Tab-separated table of C-alpha atoms in Angstrom:
chain	number	residue	atom	x	y	z
F	513	MET	CA	0.000	0.000	0.000
F	514	TRP	CA	2.860	2.343	0.869
F	515	ASN	CA	4.109	1.902	-2.693
F	516	MET	CA	0.828	3.261	-4.067
F	517	ILE	CA	0.788	6.197	-1.649
F	518	VAL	CA	4.315	7.086	-2.765
F	519	LYS	CA	3.142	6.771	-6.372
F	520	ASP	CA	0.381	9.360	-5.804
F	521	LEU	CA	2.807	11.701	-4.070
F	522	TYR	CA	5.413	11.188	-6.830
F	523	LEU	CA	2.911	11.921	-9.593
F	524	GLN	CA	1.974	15.142	-7.807
F	525	LYS	CA	5.412	16.222	-6.700
F	526	VAL	CA	5.052	19.672	-8.264
F	527	ARG	CA	1.771	20.108	-6.434
F	528	MET	CA	3.508	19.018	-3.243
F	529	MET	CA	6.016	21.832	-3.654
F	530	LEU	CA	3.143	24.233	-4.117
F	531	LEU	CA	1.729	22.911	-0.861
F	532	LEU	CA	4.802	24.132	0.949
F	533	VAL	CA	4.465	27.549	-0.637
F	534	LEU	CA	0.743	27.607	0.210
F	535	ALA	CA	1.479	26.765	3.826
F	536	ALA	CA	3.915	29.662	4.002
F	537	ALA	CA	1.395	31.950	2.286
F	538	ALA	CA	-1.344	30.883	4.726
F	539	LEU	CA	0.887	31.775	7.630
F	540	ALA	CA	1.753	35.118	6.048
F	541	VAL	CA	-1.949	35.922	5.576
F	542	MET	CA	-2.593	35.071	9.214
F	543	HIS	CA	-0.215	37.754	10.315
F	544	ALA	CA	-0.565	40.377	7.637
F	545	GLY	CA	-3.119	42.430	9.498
F	546	THR	CA	-6.046	40.868	7.658
F	547	GLY	CA	-8.015	40.490	10.816
F	548	ALA	CA	-7.458	36.745	10.782
F	549	ALA	CA	-6.543	36.698	14.385
F	550	GLY	CA	-8.018	34.509	17.129
F	551	GLU	CA	-10.563	32.045	15.760
F	552	GLY	CA	-10.038	33.388	12.240
F	553	GLN	CA	-6.737	31.588	12.265
F	554	TYR	CA	-8.549	28.310	12.760
F	555	VAL	CA	-10.684	28.961	9.695
F	556	LEU	CA	-7.538	29.616	7.686
F	557	VAL	CA	-6.060	26.342	8.879
F	558	LEU	CA	-9.263	24.561	7.862
F	559	VAL	CA	-9.351	26.254	4.448
F	560	PHE	CA	-5.722	25.372	3.892
F	561	LEU	CA	-6.191	21.770	4.966
F	562	ILE	CA	-9.311	21.179	2.892
F	563	ALA	CA	-7.989	22.984	-0.168
F	564	THR	CA	-4.727	21.055	-0.245
F	565	THR	CA	-6.142	17.604	0.508
F	566	TYR	CA	-9.080	18.182	-1.848
F	567	THR	CA	-6.741	19.224	-4.673
F	568	PHE	CA	-4.516	16.233	-3.999
F	569	THR	CA	-7.412	13.763	-3.875
F	570	LEU	CA	-9.064	15.187	-6.943
F	571	TYR	CA	-5.860	15.272	-9.011
F	572	SER	CA	-5.052	11.740	-7.958
F	573	CYS	CA	-8.517	10.634	-9.173
F	574	TYR	CA	-8.069	12.703	-12.331
F	575	HIS	CA	-4.717	11.006	-13.088
F	576	GLU	CA	-6.223	7.554	-12.596
F	577	ASP	CA	-9.204	8.313	-14.810
F	578	LYS	CA	-7.233	10.076	-17.541
F	579	ASN	CA	-4.674	7.260	-17.787
F	580	LYS	CA	-7.282	4.529	-17.123
F	581	SER	CA	-4.663	3.336	-14.672
F	582	ILE	CA	-7.008	1.752	-12.128
F	583	SER	CA	-7.213	-0.984	-14.732
F	584	PHE	CA	-3.387	-1.115	-14.759
F	585	LEU	CA	-3.281	-1.340	-10.955
F	586	ARG	CA	-5.909	-4.075	-10.928
F	587	SER	CA	-3.945	-6.063	-13.501
F	588	LEU	CA	-1.127	-6.243	-10.927
F	589	PRO	CA	-1.453	-8.554	-7.914
F	590	VAL	CA	-3.405	-5.856	-6.100
F	591	SER	CA	-6.939	-6.266	-4.765
F	592	ALA	CA	-9.699	-3.687	-5.197
F	593	ARG	CA	-9.628	-3.173	-1.416
F	594	MET	CA	-5.926	-2.349	-1.552
F	595	VAL	CA	-6.447	0.247	-4.287
F	596	VAL	CA	-9.183	1.935	-2.234
F	597	ASN	CA	-7.159	1.691	0.990
F	598	SER	CA	-4.194	3.359	-0.667
F	599	LYS	CA	-6.311	6.284	-1.840
F	600	PHE	CA	-7.773	6.819	1.635
F	601	ALA	CA	-4.398	6.313	3.308
F	602	GLY	CA	-2.749	8.690	0.817
F	603	MET	CA	-5.287	11.354	1.617
F	604	ILE	CA	-4.754	10.873	5.369
F	605	ALA	CA	-0.972	10.920	4.874
F	606	LEU	CA	-1.223	14.215	3.031
F	607	GLU	CA	-3.428	15.623	5.749
F	608	MET	CA	-0.763	14.690	8.276
F	609	ILE	CA	1.902	16.320	6.116
F	610	ALA	CA	-0.206	19.476	5.807
F	611	LEU	CA	-0.814	19.579	9.579
F	612	ALA	CA	2.884	19.011	10.208
F	613	LEU	CA	3.658	21.886	7.853
F	614	ILE	CA	1.232	24.146	9.692
F	615	PHE	CA	2.874	23.258	13.013
F	616	PHE	CA	6.279	23.822	11.474
F	617	PHE	CA	5.361	27.295	10.261
F	618	ILE	CA	3.647	28.142	13.555
F	619	CYS	CA	6.796	27.162	15.441
F	620	LEU	CA	8.796	29.198	12.975
F	621	GLY	CA	6.443	32.150	13.549
F	622	LYS	CA	6.757	31.788	17.316
F	623	LEU	CA	10.529	31.785	17.024
F	624	ALA	CA	10.293	34.950	14.929
F	625	ASP	CA	8.064	36.544	17.592
F	626	LEU	CA	5.070	36.829	15.282
F	627	PRO	CA	1.719	37.482	17.041
F	628	ILE	CA	0.395	33.932	16.770
F	629	ALA	CA	-2.486	32.970	19.031
F	630	GLY	CA	-0.938	30.775	21.682
F	631	SER	CA	-3.913	28.442	21.709
F	632	LEU	CA	-3.492	27.523	18.034
F	633	LEU	CA	-0.570	25.287	18.849
F	634	ALA	CA	-2.132	23.777	21.904
F	635	ASP	CA	-5.842	23.721	21.119
F	636	LEU	CA	-6.378	20.134	19.963
F	637	ARG	CA	-10.107	20.573	20.563
F	638	PHE	CA	-10.136	22.537	17.354
F	639	LEU	CA	-7.461	20.780	15.281
F	640	VAL	CA	-9.029	17.336	15.690
F	641	PRO	CA	-12.402	18.438	14.224
F	642	VAL	CA	-10.574	20.340	11.492
F	643	ALA	CA	-8.717	17.165	10.507
F	644	LEU	CA	-11.934	15.158	10.727
F	645	VAL	CA	-13.842	17.589	8.522
F	646	ALA	CA	-11.126	17.386	5.851
F	647	LEU	CA	-11.156	13.600	6.126
F	648	LEU	CA	-14.954	13.532	5.821
F	649	PHE	CA	-14.934	15.866	2.835
F	650	ASN	CA	-12.313	13.876	0.919
F	651	SER	CA	-13.882	10.529	1.768
F	652	ILE	CA	-17.136	11.645	0.152
F	653	VAL	CA	-15.190	12.741	-2.938
F	654	LEU	CA	-13.397	9.370	-3.108
F	655	ALA	CA	-16.661	7.451	-2.729
F	656	ILE	CA	-18.141	9.447	-5.622
F	657	TYR	CA	-15.009	8.794	-7.693
F	658	PHE	CA	-14.964	5.041	-7.155
F	659	ARG	CA	-18.662	4.795	-7.926
F	660	TRP	CA	-18.944	7.102	-10.937
F	661	GLY	CA	-15.405	7.978	-12.052
F	662	TYR	CA	-14.012	11.445	-12.559
F	663	ILE	CA	-14.011	12.804	-16.101
F	664	LYS	CA	-17.618	11.855	-16.915
F	665	ILE	CA	-18.999	13.767	-13.931
F	666	GLN	CA	-16.377	16.491	-13.563
F	667	TRP	CA	-19.069	19.143	-13.113
F	668	ILE	CA	-20.428	17.352	-10.054
F	669	TYR	CA	-17.050	17.746	-8.358
F	670	SER	CA	-17.090	21.477	-9.090
F	671	ILE	CA	-20.540	21.862	-7.556
F	672	SER	CA	-19.826	19.523	-4.662
F	673	PHE	CA	-16.646	21.452	-3.924
F	674	PHE	CA	-18.559	24.620	-3.116
F	675	LEU	CA	-21.318	22.751	-1.302
F	676	ILE	CA	-19.028	20.635	0.821
F	677	PHE	CA	-16.336	23.283	1.195
F	678	PHE	CA	-18.586	25.934	2.656
F	679	GLY	CA	-20.594	23.260	4.470
F	680	SER	CA	-17.373	21.955	6.002
F	681	MET	CA	-16.327	25.426	7.065
F	682	GLN	CA	-19.632	25.842	8.838
F	683	LEU	CA	-19.298	22.392	10.343
F	684	GLY	CA	-15.760	23.203	11.430
F	685	GLN	CA	-17.065	26.231	13.286
F	686	ILE	CA	-20.103	24.492	14.730
F	687	VAL	CA	-18.350	21.411	16.092
F	688	PRO	CA	-16.221	23.223	18.715
F	689	LYS	CA	-19.333	25.098	19.879
F	690	VAL	CA	-21.551	22.056	20.059
F	691	SER	CA	-22.256	22.661	23.731
F	692	VAL	CA	-23.843	26.017	22.887
F	693	TYR	CA	-26.333	24.387	20.485
F	694	LEU	CA	-26.855	21.294	22.619
F	695	PRO	CA	-26.628	22.500	26.222
F	696	ASP	CA	-27.662	19.122	27.628
F	697	ILE	CA	-24.488	17.423	26.533
F	698	SER	CA	-21.028	18.298	27.678
F	699	PRO	CA	-18.456	19.634	25.166
F	700	GLY	CA	-16.577	16.374	25.567
F	701	GLN	CA	-19.650	14.290	24.737
F	702	GLY	CA	-20.484	16.549	21.801
F	703	ALA	CA	-16.978	16.246	20.395
F	704	VAL	CA	-17.034	12.476	20.752
F	705	ALA	CA	-20.493	12.261	19.102
F	706	GLY	CA	-19.375	14.538	16.263
F	707	ALA	CA	-16.164	12.580	15.739
F	708	ALA	CA	-18.070	9.292	15.832
F	709	PHE	CA	-20.510	10.566	13.211
F	710	ALA	CA	-17.714	11.795	10.957
F	711	LEU	CA	-15.834	8.508	11.294
F	712	LEU	CA	-19.004	6.555	10.553
F	713	VAL	CA	-19.499	8.497	7.311
F	714	VAL	CA	-15.816	7.972	6.429
F	715	PHE	CA	-16.212	4.242	7.072
F	716	LEU	CA	-19.348	4.052	4.923
F	717	CYS	CA	-17.562	5.942	2.132
F	718	TRP	CA	-14.636	3.517	2.337
F	719	LYS	CA	-16.928	0.491	2.368
F	720	GLY	CA	-18.940	1.865	-0.568
F	721	SER	CA	-15.726	2.566	-2.484
F	722	VAL	CA	-14.439	-0.994	-2.024
F	723	SER	CA	-17.780	-2.424	-3.074
F	724	ALA	CA	-18.043	-0.110	-6.121
F	725	LEU	CA	-14.523	-0.861	-7.367
F	726	SER	CA	-14.906	-4.612	-6.846
F	727	LYS	CA	-18.043	-4.660	-8.984
F	728	LYS	CA	-16.859	-2.175	-11.583
F	729	ASP	CA	-16.049	-3.244	-15.135
F	730	LEU	CA	-12.745	-1.558	-15.879
F	731	PRO	CA	-11.792	-0.150	-19.284
B	1216	MET	CA	-10.415	-27.383	-12.906
B	1217	ASN	CA	-7.603	-28.913	-14.883
B	1218	ASP	CA	-4.082	-28.193	-13.638
B	1219	LEU	CA	-2.579	-28.963	-17.018
B	1220	MET	CA	-4.504	-26.174	-18.672
B	1221	ALA	CA	-3.119	-22.662	-18.882
B	1222	ILE	CA	-6.626	-21.287	-19.293
B	1223	GLU	CA	-10.015	-22.930	-19.028
B	1224	LEU	CA	-13.314	-21.093	-19.539
B	1225	LYS	CA	-16.642	-22.812	-19.027
B	1226	GLY	CA	-20.089	-21.385	-19.719
B	1227	ILE	CA	-19.051	-17.739	-19.559
B	1228	ILE	CA	-21.830	-15.208	-19.973
B	1229	LYS	CA	-21.374	-11.464	-19.761
B	1230	LYS	CA	-24.302	-9.360	-20.889
B	1231	TYR	CA	-24.129	-5.743	-22.043
B	1232	PRO	CA	-27.099	-3.836	-23.457
B	1233	ASP	CA	-25.874	-4.326	-27.018
B	1234	PHE	CA	-23.506	-7.269	-26.760
B	1235	THR	CA	-23.226	-10.632	-25.032
B	1236	LEU	CA	-20.057	-12.560	-24.429
B	1237	ASP	CA	-21.043	-16.210	-24.515
B	1238	VAL	CA	-18.149	-18.652	-24.339
B	1239	GLU	CA	-19.278	-22.225	-23.908
B	1240	TYR	CA	-15.814	-23.699	-23.566
B	1241	LEU	CA	-12.258	-22.593	-24.286
B	1242	ALA	CA	-9.078	-24.158	-23.020
B	1243	PHE	CA	-5.488	-24.553	-24.026
B	1244	SER	CA	-2.690	-26.450	-22.390
B	1245	ARG	CA	0.357	-25.038	-20.645
B	1246	GLY	CA	3.434	-24.246	-22.674
B	1247	THR	CA	1.513	-23.417	-25.842
B	1248	ILE	CA	0.578	-20.224	-27.675
B	1249	LEU	CA	-3.083	-19.625	-28.456
B	1250	GLY	CA	-3.877	-17.074	-31.128
B	1251	LEU	CA	-7.266	-15.490	-30.592
B	1252	LEU	CA	-8.639	-14.151	-33.846
B	1253	GLY	CA	-11.746	-12.196	-34.583
B	1254	PRO	CA	-12.971	-8.950	-36.083
B	1255	ASN	CA	-13.128	-5.778	-34.009
B	1256	GLY	CA	-16.003	-6.005	-31.552
B	1257	ALA	CA	-15.986	-9.820	-31.496
B	1258	GLY	CA	-15.408	-9.850	-27.739
B	1259	LYS	CA	-11.703	-10.718	-27.567
B	1260	SER	CA	-10.753	-7.903	-25.185
B	1261	THR	CA	-13.825	-8.459	-23.011
B	1262	MET	CA	-12.922	-12.125	-22.662
B	1263	ILE	CA	-9.309	-11.359	-21.728
B	1264	LYS	CA	-10.449	-8.713	-19.231
B	1265	ALA	CA	-12.826	-11.254	-17.736
B	1266	MET	CA	-9.851	-13.603	-17.279
B	1267	MET	CA	-8.013	-10.808	-15.448
B	1268	ASN	CA	-11.135	-10.102	-13.377
B	1269	LEU	CA	-11.191	-6.543	-14.708
B	1270	VAL	CA	-14.646	-7.302	-16.040
B	1271	GLY	CA	-17.022	-9.341	-13.904
B	1272	VAL	CA	-18.863	-12.189	-15.607
B	1273	ASP	CA	-22.542	-12.883	-14.977
B	1274	ARG	CA	-22.096	-16.646	-15.101
B	1275	GLY	CA	-19.488	-19.330	-15.648
B	1276	ASN	CA	-16.097	-20.456	-14.408
B	1277	ILE	CA	-12.683	-19.202	-15.381
B	1278	SER	CA	-9.525	-20.890	-14.247
B	1279	LEU	CA	-6.026	-19.720	-14.995
B	1280	LEU	CA	-3.056	-22.019	-14.313
B	1281	GLY	CA	-5.487	-24.370	-12.550
B	1282	MET	CA	-6.758	-21.697	-10.115
B	1283	ASP	CA	-10.123	-19.968	-9.849
B	1284	HIS	CA	-9.823	-16.448	-11.238
B	1285	ARG	CA	-11.835	-14.887	-8.402
B	1286	ARG	CA	-10.929	-16.923	-5.336
B	1287	GLU	CA	-7.209	-16.957	-6.097
B	1288	GLU	CA	-6.997	-13.706	-8.005
B	1289	ILE	CA	-3.837	-12.350	-6.360
B	1290	LYS	CA	-2.020	-15.686	-6.569
B	1291	ILE	CA	-2.870	-15.915	-10.265
B	1292	LYS	CA	-1.856	-12.351	-11.035
B	1293	LYS	CA	1.568	-12.961	-9.518
B	1294	GLN	CA	2.126	-15.485	-12.306
B	1295	VAL	CA	0.462	-13.616	-15.143
B	1296	GLY	CA	1.731	-10.871	-17.424
B	1297	TYR	CA	-0.972	-8.788	-19.080
B	1298	VAL	CA	-0.581	-6.362	-21.957
B	1299	PRO	CA	-3.826	-4.468	-22.631
B	1300	GLU	CA	-4.967	-3.200	-25.978
B	1301	GLU	CA	-4.775	0.414	-24.850
B	1302	CYS	CA	-1.883	1.821	-22.883
B	1303	ASN	CA	-3.081	2.479	-19.324
B	1304	LEU	CA	0.231	3.469	-17.752
B	1305	TYR	CA	0.820	6.707	-15.883
B	1306	GLU	CA	1.668	9.249	-18.572
B	1307	GLU	CA	3.664	11.358	-16.130
B	1308	ALA	CA	5.922	8.497	-15.016
B	1309	SER	CA	9.111	7.291	-16.669
B	1310	ALA	CA	9.794	3.732	-17.815
B	1311	GLY	CA	12.435	3.305	-15.101
B	1312	TRP	CA	10.142	4.567	-12.355
B	1313	LEU	CA	7.311	2.313	-13.534
B	1314	GLY	CA	9.688	-0.649	-13.356
B	1315	GLN	CA	10.498	0.237	-9.752
B	1316	PHE	CA	6.813	0.671	-8.940
B	1317	VAL	CA	5.663	-2.606	-10.506
B	1318	SER	CA	8.622	-4.592	-9.121
B	1319	LYS	CA	7.238	-4.244	-5.568
B	1320	TYR	CA	4.363	-6.573	-6.437
B	1321	TYR	CA	6.354	-9.483	-7.829
B	1322	GLU	CA	8.774	-11.660	-5.921
B	1323	GLY	CA	10.348	-12.863	-9.139
B	1324	TRP	CA	10.927	-9.411	-10.617
B	1325	ASP	CA	14.273	-9.261	-12.374
B	1326	HIS	CA	15.592	-5.690	-12.632
B	1327	ARG	CA	18.430	-6.682	-14.943
B	1328	PHE	CA	16.047	-8.488	-17.255
B	1329	TYR	CA	13.742	-5.444	-17.249
B	1330	GLN	CA	16.626	-3.166	-18.221
B	1331	HIS	CA	17.675	-5.708	-20.852
B	1332	LEU	CA	14.140	-5.739	-22.297
B	1333	LEU	CA	13.971	-1.935	-22.333
B	1334	GLU	CA	17.249	-1.841	-24.237
B	1335	LYS	CA	16.165	-4.603	-26.591
B	1336	PHE	CA	12.928	-2.804	-27.436
B	1337	GLY	CA	14.645	0.581	-27.594
B	1338	VAL	CA	12.689	2.188	-24.755
B	1339	GLN	CA	14.665	4.807	-22.838
B	1340	SER	CA	14.478	4.211	-19.121
B	1341	GLY	CA	14.286	7.918	-18.217
B	1342	LYS	CA	11.699	8.839	-20.851
B	1343	LYS	CA	8.200	9.662	-19.656
B	1344	VAL	CA	5.345	7.543	-20.968
B	1345	LYS	CA	3.647	10.569	-22.545
B	1346	LYS	CA	6.760	11.134	-24.701
B	1347	LEU	CA	6.695	7.589	-26.097
B	1348	SER	CA	5.087	6.679	-29.416
B	1349	LYS	CA	2.192	4.216	-29.498
B	1350	GLY	CA	4.614	1.431	-30.380
B	1351	GLY	CA	6.938	2.557	-27.584
B	1352	LYS	CA	4.100	2.436	-25.048
B	1353	MET	CA	3.149	-1.049	-26.187
B	1354	LYS	CA	6.775	-2.163	-25.882
B	1355	LEU	CA	6.986	-0.694	-22.390
B	1356	SER	CA	3.779	-2.527	-21.395
B	1357	LEU	CA	5.326	-5.723	-22.695
B	1358	CYS	CA	8.579	-5.141	-20.757
B	1359	LEU	CA	6.549	-4.598	-17.570
B	1360	ALA	CA	4.549	-7.752	-18.237
B	1361	LEU	CA	7.619	-9.883	-18.922
B	1362	ALA	CA	10.123	-8.759	-16.295
B	1363	HIS	CA	8.741	-11.011	-13.564
B	1364	ARG	CA	8.981	-13.989	-15.931
B	1365	PRO	CA	5.283	-14.908	-15.864
B	1366	SER	CA	4.030	-18.432	-16.518
B	1367	LEU	CA	1.116	-17.051	-18.506
B	1368	LEU	CA	1.153	-14.070	-20.807
B	1369	LEU	CA	-2.065	-12.396	-21.981
B	1370	LEU	CA	-1.493	-10.100	-24.939
B	1371	ASP	CA	-4.540	-8.156	-26.052
B	1372	GLU	CA	-4.004	-6.885	-29.587
B	1373	PRO	CA	-0.395	-5.878	-28.938
B	1374	THR	CA	0.210	-5.069	-32.596
B	1375	SER	CA	-2.931	-3.068	-33.371
B	1376	GLY	CA	-2.333	0.523	-34.275
B	1377	LEU	CA	1.318	-0.044	-35.161
B	1378	ASP	CA	2.491	0.754	-38.653
B	1379	PRO	CA	3.631	-2.270	-40.720
B	1380	VAL	CA	7.362	-1.651	-40.305
B	1381	VAL	CA	7.169	-1.191	-36.537
B	1382	ARG	CA	4.771	-4.137	-36.301
B	1383	GLN	CA	7.134	-6.425	-38.135
B	1384	GLN	CA	10.023	-5.444	-35.876
B	1385	PHE	CA	7.843	-5.670	-32.762
B	1386	LEU	CA	6.637	-9.160	-33.713
B	1387	LYS	CA	10.175	-10.344	-34.348
B	1388	GLU	CA	11.315	-9.131	-30.941
B	1389	LEU	CA	8.156	-10.426	-29.300
B	1390	LEU	CA	8.686	-13.878	-30.753
B	1391	GLU	CA	12.213	-13.948	-29.367
B	1392	VAL	CA	11.062	-13.221	-25.838
B	1393	ILE	CA	7.879	-15.288	-25.681
B	1394	GLN	CA	9.256	-18.468	-27.173
B	1395	ASP	CA	10.008	-20.041	-23.853
B	1396	GLU	CA	8.533	-23.517	-23.862
B	1397	SER	CA	7.371	-23.375	-20.276
B	1398	ARG	CA	5.363	-20.208	-20.870
B	1399	SER	CA	1.770	-20.148	-22.055
B	1400	VAL	CA	0.682	-17.236	-24.192
B	1401	LEU	CA	-2.703	-15.962	-25.285
B	1402	PHE	CA	-2.205	-13.562	-28.181
B	1403	SER	CA	-5.285	-11.809	-29.490
B	1404	SER	CA	-5.362	-9.943	-32.755
B	1405	HIS	CA	-7.509	-9.183	-35.757
B	1406	ILE	CA	-4.381	-9.332	-37.917
B	1407	VAL	CA	-4.226	-12.928	-39.091
B	1408	SER	CA	-0.638	-12.849	-40.332
B	1409	ASP	CA	0.538	-11.993	-36.808
B	1410	ILE	CA	-1.239	-15.006	-35.351
B	1411	GLU	CA	-0.017	-17.218	-38.172
B	1412	LYS	CA	3.562	-16.427	-37.173
B	1413	VAL	CA	3.295	-17.121	-33.464
B	1414	ALA	CA	0.416	-19.456	-32.572
B	1415	ASP	CA	0.252	-23.205	-31.930
B	1416	TYR	CA	-3.513	-23.102	-31.473
B	1417	VAL	CA	-6.012	-20.756	-33.063
B	1418	ALA	CA	-9.446	-19.733	-31.798
B	1419	PHE	CA	-11.892	-17.659	-33.824
B	1420	MET	CA	-14.391	-15.355	-32.168
B	1421	ARG	CA	-17.491	-13.872	-33.700
B	1422	GLY	CA	-20.345	-12.014	-32.022
B	1423	GLY	CA	-19.061	-12.831	-28.549
B	1424	GLN	CA	-18.745	-16.558	-29.206
B	1425	ILE	CA	-15.859	-18.914	-29.909
B	1426	VAL	CA	-16.859	-20.382	-33.236
B	1427	LEU	CA	-13.771	-22.473	-33.806
B	1428	CYS	CA	-10.734	-23.568	-31.827
B	1429	ASP	CA	-8.106	-25.995	-33.054
B	1430	GLN	CA	-4.416	-26.534	-33.627
B	1431	LYS	CA	-3.172	-24.160	-36.288
B	1432	ASP	CA	-1.678	-26.914	-38.459
B	1433	ASP	CA	-4.828	-29.020	-38.156
B	1434	LEU	CA	-6.936	-26.059	-39.219
B	1435	LEU	CA	-4.818	-25.519	-42.285
B	1436	ASP	CA	-5.045	-29.250	-43.075
B	1437	LYS	CA	-8.792	-29.542	-42.530
B	1438	TRP	CA	-10.106	-26.432	-44.243
B	1439	ARG	CA	-10.421	-26.451	-48.041
B	1440	ARG	CA	-12.145	-24.353	-50.633
B	1441	VAL	CA	-14.366	-26.784	-52.524
B	1442	SER	CA	-16.154	-26.541	-55.828
B	1443	PHE	CA	-18.120	-29.228	-57.619
B	1444	ARG	CA	-21.215	-29.885	-59.656
B	1445	ALA	CA	-23.925	-32.021	-58.099
B	1446	ALA	CA	-25.124	-34.755	-60.398
B	1447	ASP	CA	-28.770	-34.359	-59.267
B	1448	SER	CA	-30.828	-32.686	-56.514
B	1449	GLY	CA	-30.615	-35.754	-54.256
B	1450	ALA	CA	-26.825	-35.685	-54.499
B	1451	ALA	CA	-26.852	-31.965	-53.746
B	1452	GLU	CA	-28.702	-32.544	-50.480
B	1453	ARG	CA	-26.225	-35.223	-49.419
B	1454	LEU	CA	-23.201	-33.153	-50.403
B	1455	LYS	CA	-24.281	-30.012	-48.501
B	1456	GLY	CA	-23.534	-31.807	-45.251
B	1457	TYR	CA	-19.830	-31.666	-46.065
B	1458	LEU	CA	-19.771	-27.914	-46.523
B	1459	ALA	CA	-19.530	-25.440	-43.657
B	1460	TYR	CA	-20.607	-22.584	-45.913
B	1461	TYR	CA	-21.558	-22.622	-49.573
B	1462	LYS	CA	-23.312	-20.887	-52.423
B	1463	GLU	CA	-25.041	-22.600	-55.306
B	1464	MET	CA	-25.866	-21.739	-58.884
B	1465	ASN	CA	-27.497	-24.259	-61.211
B	1466	GLN	CA	-26.284	-27.160	-59.090
B	1467	ASN	CA	-22.714	-25.806	-59.236
B	1468	TYR	CA	-21.499	-25.496	-55.671
B	1469	GLN	CA	-18.733	-23.311	-54.316
B	1470	GLY	CA	-18.029	-23.567	-50.636
B	1471	VAL	CA	-15.634	-24.382	-47.875
B	1472	SER	CA	-15.270	-27.543	-45.893
B	1473	GLY	CA	-13.901	-27.585	-42.385
B	1474	SER	CA	-13.669	-31.344	-42.058
B	1475	CYS	CA	-11.422	-32.214	-44.900
B	1476	GLY	CA	-9.593	-35.513	-44.674
B	1477	ASP	CA	-7.403	-37.120	-47.296
B	1478	ASP	CA	-10.427	-38.861	-48.733
B	1479	LEU	CA	-12.801	-35.889	-49.105
B	1480	ARG	CA	-12.448	-35.810	-52.875
B	1481	GLN	CA	-13.322	-39.511	-53.054
B	1482	LYS	CA	-16.268	-39.163	-50.639
B	1483	LEU	CA	-17.756	-36.268	-52.567
B	1484	ALA	CA	-17.373	-38.161	-55.817
B	1485	GLU	CA	-19.102	-41.198	-54.324
B	1486	LEU	CA	-22.014	-39.014	-53.197
B	1487	GLY	CA	-22.532	-37.684	-56.714
B	1488	ALA	CA	-20.188	-34.723	-57.078
B	1489	GLU	CA	-18.558	-34.103	-60.430
B	1490	ASN	CA	-15.550	-31.922	-61.285
B	1491	VAL	CA	-14.450	-31.765	-57.653
B	1492	ASN	CA	-11.782	-29.136	-56.960
B	1493	LEU	CA	-10.118	-28.697	-53.573
B	1494	HIS	CA	-7.850	-25.779	-52.712
B	1495	PRO	CA	-5.961	-25.156	-49.458
B	1496	MET	CA	-7.044	-22.105	-47.475
B	1497	SER	CA	-4.953	-19.639	-45.533
B	1498	LEU	CA	-5.911	-18.692	-41.972
B	1499	GLU	CA	-6.976	-15.324	-43.300
B	1500	GLU	CA	-9.405	-16.908	-45.753
B	1501	ILE	CA	-10.783	-19.183	-43.035
B	1502	MET	CA	-11.285	-16.188	-40.737
B	1503	ILE	CA	-13.017	-14.151	-43.423
B	1504	VAL	CA	-15.440	-16.981	-44.203
B	1505	ILE	CA	-16.187	-17.572	-40.525
B	1506	SER	CA	-16.512	-13.860	-39.755
B	1507	ARG	CA	-18.928	-13.264	-42.607
B	1508	GLY	CA	-20.750	-16.551	-42.141
B	1509	GLU	CA	-20.807	-17.001	-45.922
B	1510	VAL	CA	-18.543	-17.860	-48.820
């Protein structure tokens, strides 16, 4: 599986470089007097995370569809489950890389005495939902890809991007404040319920993807 | 399941809205080369994809190297090399990188042999797939399929789309590398001369069905173009049974016979045929007659 994750990263190495630049740009925006202080910084982290992982996932699907290479992968001793696993794992790996980059730049900013909100580094209550929202978003995209392909329904991805992107941003803001909307449950319970729901959807997307690819007639 | 068979297909049905693959039985033994002939759209690629489990069949059993193609899919694929009709490699990757990538899935991958094949076929290791010609891509696919020294090689129209000069060269090189007696090869093509050069067995496909499968030499021995004049209408009825396809004009018959023994001329004469002429047929002529379903 690692081999296939490396393959996706290799095929998008230029995009990976851009990721680094984007991470630096995101940090610069945070501290350029744009008013993105406090919780605004969290939104920027979310935007950055979703935009990069979404681009990566989508381009990886685009490459597979354009080259008809899922058929090539399946002609190797590789099961349909392994192909799907590698796509999900690749997306998670990139998310980790993106988060690591954000931490790296934050540490760099701290060292340079930039006015970074102290809680950003420490506040896992926010970063966990942010990571989960990106995971949820990309899992839905992957499930759509494995069921219907990419090029044939390209327009759906464009529409879904705006729907899920802005939806995710809202979700990302709602999740940390769950106790405000649901006063009967504690923030801890709310976070666990939210995470469980997101993970359930991710699991269903993964399961659906495996099933769709196993039954699919490849070109 | 027969362990001695390289491939065995039984009662395969795959339905599409406008086409049905319906293979009652097809098998060939290990260590031989089967040429799969048929016009475009006959179902050759669909059948090969079904063997690779890239296309799911609605009914039937497929076994490759004595193993069930679904239950033991990974085990089979470790011993199979597959070259598809259309290049489906990553356009952005180089031949060398693809070799590294694919090698991780085969225990028997031989890097030196892969490099040797690339050199033999004139594919530059550092060149990206998108920069290769159609022939170059096909050669690269073949190198990738051969470098783990598979027991079974499935070649789906490897020469289609190549110009005659490149095709000739490609076939020559292909013959050199596939003529290993322990290896079984299924070579599909609609170009009969290609099959004629490489195959031990020949199968013809038409409309999703295998209409004929036999040893190449036997086919060439058995099939004859026949012409004769029937002495009377009773003789004509008896004689028709010896012709696979025919046309008739004033009791003069022109046709082909697919069951020609040494004594066909004598048999026809005994049944009332006059002026019997028998002519050998090439594989191409046999395929044309079978494809059209008429003389």
